[in-house]
PDB file of N, CA and C in Angstrom:
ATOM      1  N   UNK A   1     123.045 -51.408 -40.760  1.00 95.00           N
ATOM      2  CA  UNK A   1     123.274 -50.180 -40.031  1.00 95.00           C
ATOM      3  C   UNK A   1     124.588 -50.306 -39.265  1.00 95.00           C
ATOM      4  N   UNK A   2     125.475 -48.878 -38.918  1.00 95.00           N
ATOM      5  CA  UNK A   2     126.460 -48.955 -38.084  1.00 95.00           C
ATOM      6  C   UNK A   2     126.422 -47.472 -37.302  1.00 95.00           C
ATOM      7  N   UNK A   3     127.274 -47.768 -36.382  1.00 95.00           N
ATOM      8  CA  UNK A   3     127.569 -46.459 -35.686  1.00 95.00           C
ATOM      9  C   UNK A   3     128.929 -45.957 -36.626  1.00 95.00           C
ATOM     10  N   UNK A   4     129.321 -45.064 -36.476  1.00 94.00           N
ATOM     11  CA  UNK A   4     129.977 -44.297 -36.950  1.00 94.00           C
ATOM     12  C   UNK A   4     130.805 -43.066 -36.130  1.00 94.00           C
ATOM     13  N   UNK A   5     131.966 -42.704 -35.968  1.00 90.00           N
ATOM     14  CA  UNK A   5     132.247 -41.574 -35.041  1.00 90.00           C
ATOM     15  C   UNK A   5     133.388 -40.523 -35.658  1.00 90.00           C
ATOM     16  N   UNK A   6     132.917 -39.189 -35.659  1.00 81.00           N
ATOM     17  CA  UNK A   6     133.246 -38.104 -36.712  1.00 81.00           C
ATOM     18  C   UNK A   6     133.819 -37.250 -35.967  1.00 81.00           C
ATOM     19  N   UNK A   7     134.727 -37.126 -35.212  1.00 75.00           N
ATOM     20  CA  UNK A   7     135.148 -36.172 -34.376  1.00 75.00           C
ATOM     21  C   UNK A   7     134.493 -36.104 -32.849  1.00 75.00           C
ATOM     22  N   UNK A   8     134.572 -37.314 -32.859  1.00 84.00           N
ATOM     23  CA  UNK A   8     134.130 -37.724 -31.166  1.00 84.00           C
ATOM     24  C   UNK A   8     132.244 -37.747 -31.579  1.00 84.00           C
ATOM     25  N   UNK A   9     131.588 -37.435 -32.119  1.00 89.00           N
ATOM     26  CA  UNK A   9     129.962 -38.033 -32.296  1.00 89.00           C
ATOM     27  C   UNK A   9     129.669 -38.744 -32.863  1.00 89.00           C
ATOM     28  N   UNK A  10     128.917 -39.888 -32.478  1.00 94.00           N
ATOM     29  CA  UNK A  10     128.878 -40.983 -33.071  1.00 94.00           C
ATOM     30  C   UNK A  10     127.615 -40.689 -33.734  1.00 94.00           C
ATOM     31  N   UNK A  11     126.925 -41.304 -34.981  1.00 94.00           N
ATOM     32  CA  UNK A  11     125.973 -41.535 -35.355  1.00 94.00           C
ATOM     33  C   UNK A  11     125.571 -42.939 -36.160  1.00 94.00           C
ATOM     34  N   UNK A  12     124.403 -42.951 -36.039  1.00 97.00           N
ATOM     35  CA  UNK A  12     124.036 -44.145 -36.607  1.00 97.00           C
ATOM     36  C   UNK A  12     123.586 -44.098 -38.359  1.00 97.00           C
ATOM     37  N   UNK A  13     124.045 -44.647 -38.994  1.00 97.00           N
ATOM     38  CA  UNK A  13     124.449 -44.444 -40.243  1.00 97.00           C
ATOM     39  C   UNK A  13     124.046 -46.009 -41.027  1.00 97.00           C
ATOM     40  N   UNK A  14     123.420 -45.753 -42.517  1.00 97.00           N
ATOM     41  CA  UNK A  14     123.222 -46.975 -43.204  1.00 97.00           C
ATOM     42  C   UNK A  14     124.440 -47.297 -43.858  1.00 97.00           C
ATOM     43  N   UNK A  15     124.723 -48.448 -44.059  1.00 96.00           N
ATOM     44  CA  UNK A  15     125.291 -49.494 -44.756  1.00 96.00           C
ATOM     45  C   UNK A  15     125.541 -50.152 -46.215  1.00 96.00           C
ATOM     46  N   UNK A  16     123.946 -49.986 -46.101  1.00 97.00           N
ATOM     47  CA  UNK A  16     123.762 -50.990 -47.575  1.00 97.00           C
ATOM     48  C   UNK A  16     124.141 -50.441 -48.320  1.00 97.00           C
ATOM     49  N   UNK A  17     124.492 -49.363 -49.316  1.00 96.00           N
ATOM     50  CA  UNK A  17     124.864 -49.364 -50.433  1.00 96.00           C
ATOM     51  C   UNK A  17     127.194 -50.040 -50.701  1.00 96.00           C
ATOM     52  N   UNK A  18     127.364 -50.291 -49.378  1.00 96.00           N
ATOM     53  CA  UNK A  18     128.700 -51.006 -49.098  1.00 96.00           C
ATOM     54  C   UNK A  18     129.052 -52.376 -48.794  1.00 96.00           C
ATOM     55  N   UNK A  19     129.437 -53.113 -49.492  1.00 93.00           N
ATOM     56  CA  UNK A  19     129.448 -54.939 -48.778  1.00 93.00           C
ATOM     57  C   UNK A  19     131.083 -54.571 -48.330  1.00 93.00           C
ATOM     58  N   UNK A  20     131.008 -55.752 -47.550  1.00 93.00           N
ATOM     59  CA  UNK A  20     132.474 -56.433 -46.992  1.00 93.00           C
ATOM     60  C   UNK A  20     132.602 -54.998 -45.976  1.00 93.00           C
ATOM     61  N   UNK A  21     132.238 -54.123 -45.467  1.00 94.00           N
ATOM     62  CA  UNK A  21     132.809 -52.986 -44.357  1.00 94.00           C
ATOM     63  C   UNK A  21     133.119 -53.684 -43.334  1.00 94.00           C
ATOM     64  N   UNK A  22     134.312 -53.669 -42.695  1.00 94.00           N
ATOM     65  CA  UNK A  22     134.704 -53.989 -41.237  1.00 94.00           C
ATOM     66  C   UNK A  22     134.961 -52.737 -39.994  1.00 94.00           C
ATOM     67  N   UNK A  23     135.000 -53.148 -38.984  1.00 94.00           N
ATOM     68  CA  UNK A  23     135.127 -51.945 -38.097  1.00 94.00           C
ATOM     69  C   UNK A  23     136.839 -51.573 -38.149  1.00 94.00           C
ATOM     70  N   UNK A  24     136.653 -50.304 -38.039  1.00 93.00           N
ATOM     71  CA  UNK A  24     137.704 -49.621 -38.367  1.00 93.00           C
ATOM     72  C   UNK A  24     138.130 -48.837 -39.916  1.00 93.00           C
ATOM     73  N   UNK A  25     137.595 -49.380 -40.600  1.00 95.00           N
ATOM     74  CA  UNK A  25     137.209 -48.544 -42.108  1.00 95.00           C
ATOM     75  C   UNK A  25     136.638 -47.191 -41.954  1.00 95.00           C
ATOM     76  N   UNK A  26     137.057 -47.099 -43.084  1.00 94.00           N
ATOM     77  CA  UNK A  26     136.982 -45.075 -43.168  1.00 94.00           C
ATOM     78  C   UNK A  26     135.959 -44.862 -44.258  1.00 94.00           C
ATOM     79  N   UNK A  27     134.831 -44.113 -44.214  1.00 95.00           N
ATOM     80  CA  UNK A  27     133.941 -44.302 -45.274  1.00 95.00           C
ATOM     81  C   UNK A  27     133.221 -42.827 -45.505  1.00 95.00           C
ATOM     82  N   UNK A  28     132.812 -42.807 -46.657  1.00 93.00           N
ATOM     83  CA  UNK A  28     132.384 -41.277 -47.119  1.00 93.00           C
ATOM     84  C   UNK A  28     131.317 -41.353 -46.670  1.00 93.00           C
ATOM     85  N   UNK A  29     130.733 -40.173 -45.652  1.00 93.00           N
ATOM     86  CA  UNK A  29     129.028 -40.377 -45.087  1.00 93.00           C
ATOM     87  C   UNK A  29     128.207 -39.378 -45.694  1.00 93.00           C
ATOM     88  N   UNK A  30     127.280 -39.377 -45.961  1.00 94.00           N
ATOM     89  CA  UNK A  30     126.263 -38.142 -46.632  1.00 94.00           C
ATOM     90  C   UNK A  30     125.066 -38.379 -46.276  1.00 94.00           C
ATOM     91  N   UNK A  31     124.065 -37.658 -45.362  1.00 95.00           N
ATOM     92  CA  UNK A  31     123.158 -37.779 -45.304  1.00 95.00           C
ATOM     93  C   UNK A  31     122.748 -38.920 -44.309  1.00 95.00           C
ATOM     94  N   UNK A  32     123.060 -39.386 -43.750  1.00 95.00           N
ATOM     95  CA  UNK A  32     123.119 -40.486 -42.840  1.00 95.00           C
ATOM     96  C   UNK A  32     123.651 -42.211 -43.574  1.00 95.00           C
ATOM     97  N   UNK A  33     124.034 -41.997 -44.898  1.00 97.00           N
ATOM     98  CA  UNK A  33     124.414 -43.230 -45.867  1.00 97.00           C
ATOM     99  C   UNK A  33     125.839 -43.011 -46.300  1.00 97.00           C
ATOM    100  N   UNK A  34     126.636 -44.528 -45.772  1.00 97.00           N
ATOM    101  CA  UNK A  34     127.998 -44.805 -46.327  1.00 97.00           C
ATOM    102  C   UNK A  34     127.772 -44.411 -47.462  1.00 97.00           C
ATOM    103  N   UNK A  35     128.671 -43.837 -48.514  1.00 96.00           N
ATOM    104  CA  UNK A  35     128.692 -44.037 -49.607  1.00 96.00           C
ATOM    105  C   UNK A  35     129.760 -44.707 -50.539  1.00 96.00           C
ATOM    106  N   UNK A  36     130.882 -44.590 -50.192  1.00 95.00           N
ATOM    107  CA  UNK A  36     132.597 -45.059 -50.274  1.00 95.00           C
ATOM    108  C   UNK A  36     133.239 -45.405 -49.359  1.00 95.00           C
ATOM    109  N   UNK A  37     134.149 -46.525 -49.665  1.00 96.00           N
ATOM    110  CA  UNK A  37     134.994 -46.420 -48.936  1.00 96.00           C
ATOM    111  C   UNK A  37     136.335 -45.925 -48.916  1.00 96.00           C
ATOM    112  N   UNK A  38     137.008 -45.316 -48.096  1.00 95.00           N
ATOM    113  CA  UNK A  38     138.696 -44.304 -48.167  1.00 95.00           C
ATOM    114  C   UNK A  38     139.319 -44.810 -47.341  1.00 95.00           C
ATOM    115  N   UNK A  39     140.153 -44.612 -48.289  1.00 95.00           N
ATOM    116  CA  UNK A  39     141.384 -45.110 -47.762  1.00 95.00           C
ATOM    117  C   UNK A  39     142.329 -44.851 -46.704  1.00 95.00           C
ATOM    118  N   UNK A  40     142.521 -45.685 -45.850  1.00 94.00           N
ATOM    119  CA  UNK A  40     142.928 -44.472 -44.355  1.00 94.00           C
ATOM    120  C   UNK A  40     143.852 -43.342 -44.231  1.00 94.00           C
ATOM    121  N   UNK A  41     145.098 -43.316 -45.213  1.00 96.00           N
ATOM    122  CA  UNK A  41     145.455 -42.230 -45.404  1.00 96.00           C
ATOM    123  C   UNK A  41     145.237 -40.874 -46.028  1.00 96.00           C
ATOM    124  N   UNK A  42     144.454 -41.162 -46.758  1.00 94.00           N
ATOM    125  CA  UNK A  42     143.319 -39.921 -47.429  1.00 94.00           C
ATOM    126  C   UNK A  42     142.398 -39.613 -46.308  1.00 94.00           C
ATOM    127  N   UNK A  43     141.732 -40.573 -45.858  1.00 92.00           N
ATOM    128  CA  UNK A  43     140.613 -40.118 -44.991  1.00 92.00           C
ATOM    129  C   UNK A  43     141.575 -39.511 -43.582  1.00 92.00           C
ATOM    130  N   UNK A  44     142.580 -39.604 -43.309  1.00 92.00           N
ATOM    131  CA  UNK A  44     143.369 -39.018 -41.879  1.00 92.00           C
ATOM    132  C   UNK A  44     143.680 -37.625 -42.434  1.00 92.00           C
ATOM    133  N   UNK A  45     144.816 -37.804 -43.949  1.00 94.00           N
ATOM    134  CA  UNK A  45     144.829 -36.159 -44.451  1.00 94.00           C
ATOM    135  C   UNK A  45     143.530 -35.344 -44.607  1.00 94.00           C
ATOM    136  N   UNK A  46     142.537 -36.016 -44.878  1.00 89.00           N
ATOM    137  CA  UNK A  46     141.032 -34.813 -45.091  1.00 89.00           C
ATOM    138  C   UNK A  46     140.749 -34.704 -43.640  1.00 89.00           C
ATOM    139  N   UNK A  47     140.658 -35.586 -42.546  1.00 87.00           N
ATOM    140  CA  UNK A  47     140.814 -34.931 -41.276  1.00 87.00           C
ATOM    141  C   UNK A  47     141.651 -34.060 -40.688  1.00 87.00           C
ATOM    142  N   UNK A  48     142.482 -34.217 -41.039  1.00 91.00           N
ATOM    143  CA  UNK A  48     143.509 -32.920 -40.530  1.00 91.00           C
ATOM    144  C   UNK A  48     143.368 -31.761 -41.072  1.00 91.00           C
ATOM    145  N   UNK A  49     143.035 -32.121 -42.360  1.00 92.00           N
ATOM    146  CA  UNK A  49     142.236 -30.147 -43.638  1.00 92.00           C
ATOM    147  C   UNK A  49     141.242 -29.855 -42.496  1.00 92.00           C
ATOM    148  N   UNK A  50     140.494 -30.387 -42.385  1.00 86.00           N
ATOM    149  CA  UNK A  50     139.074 -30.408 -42.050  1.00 86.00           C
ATOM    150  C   UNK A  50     139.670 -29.340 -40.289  1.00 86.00           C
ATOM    151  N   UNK A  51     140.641 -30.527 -39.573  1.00 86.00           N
ATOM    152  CA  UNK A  51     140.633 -29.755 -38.331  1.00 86.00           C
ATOM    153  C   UNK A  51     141.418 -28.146 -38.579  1.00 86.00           C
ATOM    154  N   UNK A  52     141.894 -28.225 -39.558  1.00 89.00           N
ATOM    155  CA  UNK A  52     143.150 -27.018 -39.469  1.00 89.00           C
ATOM    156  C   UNK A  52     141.923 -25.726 -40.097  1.00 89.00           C
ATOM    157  N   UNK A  53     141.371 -26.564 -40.997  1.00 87.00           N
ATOM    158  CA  UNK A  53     139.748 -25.297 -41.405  1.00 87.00           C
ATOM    159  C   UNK A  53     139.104 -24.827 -40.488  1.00 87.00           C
ATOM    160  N   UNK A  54     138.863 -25.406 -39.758  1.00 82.00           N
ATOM    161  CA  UNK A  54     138.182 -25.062 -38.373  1.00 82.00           C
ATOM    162  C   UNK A  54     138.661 -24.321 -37.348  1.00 82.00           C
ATOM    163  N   UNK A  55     140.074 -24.435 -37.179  1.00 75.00           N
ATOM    164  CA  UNK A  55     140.822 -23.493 -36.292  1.00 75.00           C
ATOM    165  C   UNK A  55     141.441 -22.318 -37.029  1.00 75.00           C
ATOM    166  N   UNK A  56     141.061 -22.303 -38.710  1.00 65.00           N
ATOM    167  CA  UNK A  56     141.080 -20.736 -39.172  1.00 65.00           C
ATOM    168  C   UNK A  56     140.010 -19.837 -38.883  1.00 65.00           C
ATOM    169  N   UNK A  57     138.648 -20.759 -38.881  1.00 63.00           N
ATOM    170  CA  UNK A  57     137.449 -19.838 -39.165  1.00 63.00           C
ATOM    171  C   UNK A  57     137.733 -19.864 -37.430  1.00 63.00           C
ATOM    172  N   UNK A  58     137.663 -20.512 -36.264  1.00 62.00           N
ATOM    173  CA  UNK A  58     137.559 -19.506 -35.495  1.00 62.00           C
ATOM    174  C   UNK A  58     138.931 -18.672 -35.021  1.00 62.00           C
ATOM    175  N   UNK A  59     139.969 -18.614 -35.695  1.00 60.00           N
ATOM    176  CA  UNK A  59     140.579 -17.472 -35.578  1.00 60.00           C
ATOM    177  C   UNK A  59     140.046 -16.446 -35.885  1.00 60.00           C
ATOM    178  N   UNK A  60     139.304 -16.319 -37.235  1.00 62.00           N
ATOM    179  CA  UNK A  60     138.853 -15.328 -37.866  1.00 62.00           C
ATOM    180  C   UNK A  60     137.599 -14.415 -37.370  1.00 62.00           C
ATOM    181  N   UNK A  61     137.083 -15.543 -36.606  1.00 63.00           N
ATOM    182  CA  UNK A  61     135.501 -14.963 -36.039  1.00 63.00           C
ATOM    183  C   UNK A  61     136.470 -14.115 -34.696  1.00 63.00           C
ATOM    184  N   UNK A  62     137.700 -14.107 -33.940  1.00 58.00           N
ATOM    185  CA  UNK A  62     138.156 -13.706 -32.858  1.00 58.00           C
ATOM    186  C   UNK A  62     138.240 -11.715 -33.116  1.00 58.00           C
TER     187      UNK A  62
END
């Protein structure tokens, strides 16, 4: 098991289907289970999609 933190919430998240994870790794979560691991520059660009998606839809809801 690990904690995990997704935009400031942490959750507690399984492991096992990943060997060798160290802290600071970037990993695909689903369902409360690592599934992959990404690579930190992929996983920083899908954070930034992710934040810039979010500040369309609530433009849009305005």
């Amino acid at each position: 098991m690990a904690i995990v933190s997704i935009d400031g919430i942490s959750k507690e998240i399984s492991i096992a289907f990943i060997d060798d994870l160290a802290v600071g790794d970037y990993v695909l979560v689903h369902v409360g289970y690592a599934l992959a691991r990404i690579d930190p520059a992929e996983a920083k660009r899908t954070l930034q999609l992710l934040q810039e998606l979010g500040s369309v839809g609530t433009e849009l809801q305005s």
